[in-house]
JSON list of C-alpha atoms in Angstrom, two decimals:
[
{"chain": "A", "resi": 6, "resn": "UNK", "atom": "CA", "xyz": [-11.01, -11.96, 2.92]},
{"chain": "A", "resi": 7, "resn": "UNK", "atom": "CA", "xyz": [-10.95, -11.94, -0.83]},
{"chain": "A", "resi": 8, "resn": "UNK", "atom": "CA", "xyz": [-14.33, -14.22, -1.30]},
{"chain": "A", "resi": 9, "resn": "UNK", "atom": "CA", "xyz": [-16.08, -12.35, 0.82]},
{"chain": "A", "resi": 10, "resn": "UNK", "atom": "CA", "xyz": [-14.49, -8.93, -0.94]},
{"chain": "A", "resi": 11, "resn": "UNK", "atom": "CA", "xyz": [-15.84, -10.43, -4.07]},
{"chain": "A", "resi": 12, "resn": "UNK", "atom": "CA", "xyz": [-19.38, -11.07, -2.25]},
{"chain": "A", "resi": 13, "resn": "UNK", "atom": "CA", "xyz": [-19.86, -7.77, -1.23]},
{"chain": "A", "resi": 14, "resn": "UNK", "atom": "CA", "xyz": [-18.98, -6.57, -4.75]},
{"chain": "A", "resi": 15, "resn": "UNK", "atom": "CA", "xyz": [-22.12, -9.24, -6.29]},
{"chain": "A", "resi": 16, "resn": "UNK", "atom": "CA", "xyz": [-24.27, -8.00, -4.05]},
{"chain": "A", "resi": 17, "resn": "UNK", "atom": "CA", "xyz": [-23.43, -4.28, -4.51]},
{"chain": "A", "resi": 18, "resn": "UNK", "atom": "CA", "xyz": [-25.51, -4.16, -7.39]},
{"chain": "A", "resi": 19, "resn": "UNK", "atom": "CA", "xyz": [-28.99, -3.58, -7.09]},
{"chain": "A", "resi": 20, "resn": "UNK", "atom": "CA", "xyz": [-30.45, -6.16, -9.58]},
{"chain": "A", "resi": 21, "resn": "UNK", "atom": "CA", "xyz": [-28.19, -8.88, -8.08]},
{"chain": "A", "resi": 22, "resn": "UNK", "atom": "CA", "xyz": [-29.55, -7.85, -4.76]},
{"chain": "A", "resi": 23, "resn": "UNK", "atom": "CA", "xyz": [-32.95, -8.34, -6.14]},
{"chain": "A", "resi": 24, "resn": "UNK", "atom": "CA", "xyz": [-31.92, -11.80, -7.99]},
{"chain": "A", "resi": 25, "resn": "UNK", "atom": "CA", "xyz": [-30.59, -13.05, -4.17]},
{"chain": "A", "resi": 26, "resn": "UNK", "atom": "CA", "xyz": [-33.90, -11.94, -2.54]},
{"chain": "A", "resi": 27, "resn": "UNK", "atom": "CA", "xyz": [-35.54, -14.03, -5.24]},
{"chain": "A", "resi": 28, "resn": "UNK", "atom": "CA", "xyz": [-32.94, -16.64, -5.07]},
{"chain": "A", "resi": 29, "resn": "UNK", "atom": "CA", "xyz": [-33.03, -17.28, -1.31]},
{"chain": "A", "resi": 30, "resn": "UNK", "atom": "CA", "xyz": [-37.22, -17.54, -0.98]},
{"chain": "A", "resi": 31, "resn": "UNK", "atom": "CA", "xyz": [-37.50, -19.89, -4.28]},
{"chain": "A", "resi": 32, "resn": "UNK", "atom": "CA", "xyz": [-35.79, -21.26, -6.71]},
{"chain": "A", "resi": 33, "resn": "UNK", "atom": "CA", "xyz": [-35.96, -19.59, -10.55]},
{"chain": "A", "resi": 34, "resn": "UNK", "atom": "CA", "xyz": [-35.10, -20.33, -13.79]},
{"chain": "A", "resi": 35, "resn": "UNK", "atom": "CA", "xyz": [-33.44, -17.78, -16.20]},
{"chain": "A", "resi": 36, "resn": "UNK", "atom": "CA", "xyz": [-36.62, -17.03, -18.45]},
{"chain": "A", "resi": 37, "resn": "UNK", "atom": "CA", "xyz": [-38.31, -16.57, -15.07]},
{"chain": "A", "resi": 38, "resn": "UNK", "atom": "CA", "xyz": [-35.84, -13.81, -13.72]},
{"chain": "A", "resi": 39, "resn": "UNK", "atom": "CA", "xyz": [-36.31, -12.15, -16.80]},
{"chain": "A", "resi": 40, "resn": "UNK", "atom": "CA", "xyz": [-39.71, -12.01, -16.83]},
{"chain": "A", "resi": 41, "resn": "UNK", "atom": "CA", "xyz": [-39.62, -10.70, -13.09]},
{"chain": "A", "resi": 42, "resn": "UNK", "atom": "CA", "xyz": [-36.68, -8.34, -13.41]},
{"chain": "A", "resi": 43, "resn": "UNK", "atom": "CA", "xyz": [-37.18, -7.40, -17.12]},
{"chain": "A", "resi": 44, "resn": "UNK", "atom": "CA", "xyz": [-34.03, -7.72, -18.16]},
{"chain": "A", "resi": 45, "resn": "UNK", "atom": "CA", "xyz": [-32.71, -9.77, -21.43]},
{"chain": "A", "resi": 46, "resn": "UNK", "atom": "CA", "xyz": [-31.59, -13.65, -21.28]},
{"chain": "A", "resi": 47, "resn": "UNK", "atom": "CA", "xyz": [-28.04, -12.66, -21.63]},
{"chain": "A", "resi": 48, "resn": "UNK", "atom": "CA", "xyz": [-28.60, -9.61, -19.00]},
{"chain": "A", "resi": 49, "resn": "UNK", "atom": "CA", "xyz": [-29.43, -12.46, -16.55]},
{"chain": "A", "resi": 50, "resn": "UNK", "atom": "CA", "xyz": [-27.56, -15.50, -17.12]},
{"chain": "A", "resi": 51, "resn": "UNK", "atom": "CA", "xyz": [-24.12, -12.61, -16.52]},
{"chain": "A", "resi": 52, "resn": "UNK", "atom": "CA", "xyz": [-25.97, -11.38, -13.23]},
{"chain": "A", "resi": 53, "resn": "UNK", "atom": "CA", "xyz": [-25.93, -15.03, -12.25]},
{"chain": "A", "resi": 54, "resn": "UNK", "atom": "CA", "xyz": [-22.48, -15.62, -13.11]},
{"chain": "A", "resi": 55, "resn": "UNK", "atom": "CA", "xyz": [-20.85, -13.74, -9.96]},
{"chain": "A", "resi": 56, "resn": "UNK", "atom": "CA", "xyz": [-23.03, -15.99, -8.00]},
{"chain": "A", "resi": 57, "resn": "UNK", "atom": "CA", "xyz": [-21.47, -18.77, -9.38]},
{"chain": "A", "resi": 58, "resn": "UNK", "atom": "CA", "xyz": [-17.74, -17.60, -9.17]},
{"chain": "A", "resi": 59, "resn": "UNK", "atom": "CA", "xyz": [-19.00, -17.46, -5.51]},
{"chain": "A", "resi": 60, "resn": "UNK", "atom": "CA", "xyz": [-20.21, -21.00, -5.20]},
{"chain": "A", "resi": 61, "resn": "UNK", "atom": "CA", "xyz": [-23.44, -19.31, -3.82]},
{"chain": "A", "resi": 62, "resn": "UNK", "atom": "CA", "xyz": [-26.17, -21.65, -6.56]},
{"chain": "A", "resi": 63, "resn": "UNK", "atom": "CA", "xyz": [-27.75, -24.67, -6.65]},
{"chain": "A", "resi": 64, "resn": "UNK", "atom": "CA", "xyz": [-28.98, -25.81, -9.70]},
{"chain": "A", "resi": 65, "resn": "UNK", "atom": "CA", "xyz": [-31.77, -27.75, -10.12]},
{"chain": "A", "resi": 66, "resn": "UNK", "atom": "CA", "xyz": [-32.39, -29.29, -13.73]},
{"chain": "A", "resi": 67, "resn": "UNK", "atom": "CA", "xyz": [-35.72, -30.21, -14.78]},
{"chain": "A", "resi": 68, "resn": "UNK", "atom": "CA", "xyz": [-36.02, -30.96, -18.77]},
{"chain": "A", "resi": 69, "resn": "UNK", "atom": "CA", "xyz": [-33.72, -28.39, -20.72]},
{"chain": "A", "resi": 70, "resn": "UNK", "atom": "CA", "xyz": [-34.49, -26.18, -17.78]},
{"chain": "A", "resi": 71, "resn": "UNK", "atom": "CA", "xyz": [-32.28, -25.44, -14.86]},
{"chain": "A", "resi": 72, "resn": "UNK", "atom": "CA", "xyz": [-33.90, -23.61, -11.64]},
{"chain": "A", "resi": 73, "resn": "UNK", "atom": "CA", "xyz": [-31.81, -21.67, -9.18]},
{"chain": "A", "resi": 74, "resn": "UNK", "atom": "CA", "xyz": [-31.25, -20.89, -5.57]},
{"chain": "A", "resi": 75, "resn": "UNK", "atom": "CA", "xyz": [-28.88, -19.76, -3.41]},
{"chain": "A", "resi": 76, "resn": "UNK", "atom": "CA", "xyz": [-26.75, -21.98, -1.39]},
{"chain": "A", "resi": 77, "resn": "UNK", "atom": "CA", "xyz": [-28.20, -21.36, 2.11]},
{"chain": "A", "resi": 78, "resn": "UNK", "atom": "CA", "xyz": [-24.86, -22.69, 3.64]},
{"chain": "A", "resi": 79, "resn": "UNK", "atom": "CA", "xyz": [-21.91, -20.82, 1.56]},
{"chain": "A", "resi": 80, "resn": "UNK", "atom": "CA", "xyz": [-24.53, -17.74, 1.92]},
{"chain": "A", "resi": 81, "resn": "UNK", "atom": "CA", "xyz": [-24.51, -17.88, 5.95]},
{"chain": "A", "resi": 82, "resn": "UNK", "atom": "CA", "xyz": [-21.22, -18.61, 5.42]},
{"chain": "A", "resi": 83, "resn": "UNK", "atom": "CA", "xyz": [-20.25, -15.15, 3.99]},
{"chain": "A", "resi": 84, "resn": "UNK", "atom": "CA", "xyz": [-22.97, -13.19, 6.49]},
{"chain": "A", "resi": 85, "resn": "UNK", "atom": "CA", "xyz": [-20.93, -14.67, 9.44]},
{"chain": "A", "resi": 86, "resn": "UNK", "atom": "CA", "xyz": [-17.82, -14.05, 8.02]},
{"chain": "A", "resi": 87, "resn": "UNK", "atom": "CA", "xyz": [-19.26, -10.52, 7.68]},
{"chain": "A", "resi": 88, "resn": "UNK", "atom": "CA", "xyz": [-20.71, -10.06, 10.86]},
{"chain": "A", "resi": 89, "resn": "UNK", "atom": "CA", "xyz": [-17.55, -11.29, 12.70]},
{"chain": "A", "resi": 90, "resn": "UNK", "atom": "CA", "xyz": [-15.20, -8.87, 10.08]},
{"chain": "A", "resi": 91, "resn": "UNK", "atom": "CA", "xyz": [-13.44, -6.86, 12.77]},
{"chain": "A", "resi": 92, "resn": "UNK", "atom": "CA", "xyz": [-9.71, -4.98, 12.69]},
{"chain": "A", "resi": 93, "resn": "UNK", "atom": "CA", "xyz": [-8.15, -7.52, 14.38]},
{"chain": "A", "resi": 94, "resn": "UNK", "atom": "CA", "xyz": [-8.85, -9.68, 11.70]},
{"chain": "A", "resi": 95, "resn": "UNK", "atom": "CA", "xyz": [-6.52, -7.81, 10.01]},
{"chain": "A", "resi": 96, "resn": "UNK", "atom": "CA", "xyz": [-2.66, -9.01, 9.97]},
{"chain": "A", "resi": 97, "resn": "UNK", "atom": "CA", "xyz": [-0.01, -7.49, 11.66]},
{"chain": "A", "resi": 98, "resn": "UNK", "atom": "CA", "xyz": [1.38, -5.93, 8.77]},
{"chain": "A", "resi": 99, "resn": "UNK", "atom": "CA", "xyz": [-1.47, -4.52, 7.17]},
{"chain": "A", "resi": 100, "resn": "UNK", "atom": "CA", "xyz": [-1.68, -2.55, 10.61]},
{"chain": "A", "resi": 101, "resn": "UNK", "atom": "CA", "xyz": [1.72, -1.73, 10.64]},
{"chain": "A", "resi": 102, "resn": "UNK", "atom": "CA", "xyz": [1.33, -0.05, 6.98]},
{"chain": "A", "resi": 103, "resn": "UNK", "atom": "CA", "xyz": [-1.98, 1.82, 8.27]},
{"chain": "A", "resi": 104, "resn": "UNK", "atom": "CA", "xyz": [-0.15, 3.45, 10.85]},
{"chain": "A", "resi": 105, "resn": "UNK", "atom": "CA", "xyz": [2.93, 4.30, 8.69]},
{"chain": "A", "resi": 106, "resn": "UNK", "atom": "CA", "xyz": [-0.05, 5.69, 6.23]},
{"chain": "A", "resi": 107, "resn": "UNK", "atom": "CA", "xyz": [-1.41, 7.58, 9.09]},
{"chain": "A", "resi": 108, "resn": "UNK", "atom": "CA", "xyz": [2.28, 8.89, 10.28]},
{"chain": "A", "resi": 109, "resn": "UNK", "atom": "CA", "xyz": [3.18, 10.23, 7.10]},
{"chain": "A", "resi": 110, "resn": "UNK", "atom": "CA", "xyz": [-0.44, 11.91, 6.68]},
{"chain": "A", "resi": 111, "resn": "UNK", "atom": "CA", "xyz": [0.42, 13.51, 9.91]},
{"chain": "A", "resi": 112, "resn": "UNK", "atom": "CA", "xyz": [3.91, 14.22, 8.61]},
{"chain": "A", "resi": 113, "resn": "UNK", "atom": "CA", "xyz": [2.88, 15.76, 5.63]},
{"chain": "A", "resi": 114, "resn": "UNK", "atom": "CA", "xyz": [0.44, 18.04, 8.05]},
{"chain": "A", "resi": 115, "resn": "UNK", "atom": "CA", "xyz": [2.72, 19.18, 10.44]},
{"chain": "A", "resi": 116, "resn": "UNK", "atom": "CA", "xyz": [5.72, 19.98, 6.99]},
{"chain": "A", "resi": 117, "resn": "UNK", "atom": "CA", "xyz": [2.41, 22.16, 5.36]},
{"chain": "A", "resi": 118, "resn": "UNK", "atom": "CA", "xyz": [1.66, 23.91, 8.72]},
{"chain": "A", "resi": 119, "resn": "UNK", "atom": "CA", "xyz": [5.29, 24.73, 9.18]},
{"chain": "A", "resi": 120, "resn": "UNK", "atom": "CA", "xyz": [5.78, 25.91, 5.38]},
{"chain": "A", "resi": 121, "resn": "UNK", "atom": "CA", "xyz": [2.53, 28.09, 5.59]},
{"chain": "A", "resi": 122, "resn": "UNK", "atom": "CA", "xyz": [3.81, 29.49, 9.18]},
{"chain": "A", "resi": 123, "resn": "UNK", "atom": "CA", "xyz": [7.49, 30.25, 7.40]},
{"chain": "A", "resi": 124, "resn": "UNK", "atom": "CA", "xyz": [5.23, 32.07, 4.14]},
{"chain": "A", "resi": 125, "resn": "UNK", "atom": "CA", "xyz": [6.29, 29.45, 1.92]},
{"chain": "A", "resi": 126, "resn": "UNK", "atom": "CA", "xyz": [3.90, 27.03, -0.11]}
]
């Protein structure tokens, strides 16, 4: 759950969206994404670093170069692990502390509604 946590954080930012787009049609180098993206060298190469922590690049070295892509594997990987996310993937306890969550929400509802009712707080 935590990988794909951490996925959805990469991804939630809209030049590493555009960087994966890129990423999964062709492979790039990092003087290439900056051209396209027209951001620095360093401004790239840290984009490109949460898709490493997330196993999610190949690297292709040619010369002192080294093209990217994604991973086409560990990346259908994390969109079925996303598409088959449901609550009962969830463990027993972390259900069992949503409901108490819920229970003492109501709780705290039904102690205002009775204050309020008796003119107090």
């Amino acid at each position: 759950m935590k990988k794909l946590l951490n996925f959805l954080k990469c991804i939630a930012d809209e030049n590493r969206l555009k960087i994966l787009k890129l990423l999964l049609d062709s492979q790039f180098c990092v003087c290439q994404l900056q051209e396209l993206l027209d951001k620095s060298q360093s401004s790239v190469s840290q984009h490109l670093s949460y898709f490493k922590e997330l196993n999610l690049l190949n690297e292709d070295k040619s010369g002192k170069l080294i093209y990217y892509s994604i991973d086409r594997s560990v990346y259908d990987s994390f969109l079925a692990n996303l598409i088959s996310l449901k609550a009962s993937s969830l463990s027993e306890l972390e259900l069992e502390d949503l409901e108490n969550k819920i229970n003492n929400l109501d709780t705290a509802a039904e102690i205002r509604t009775e204050n309020k009712e008796r003119g107090c707080c």
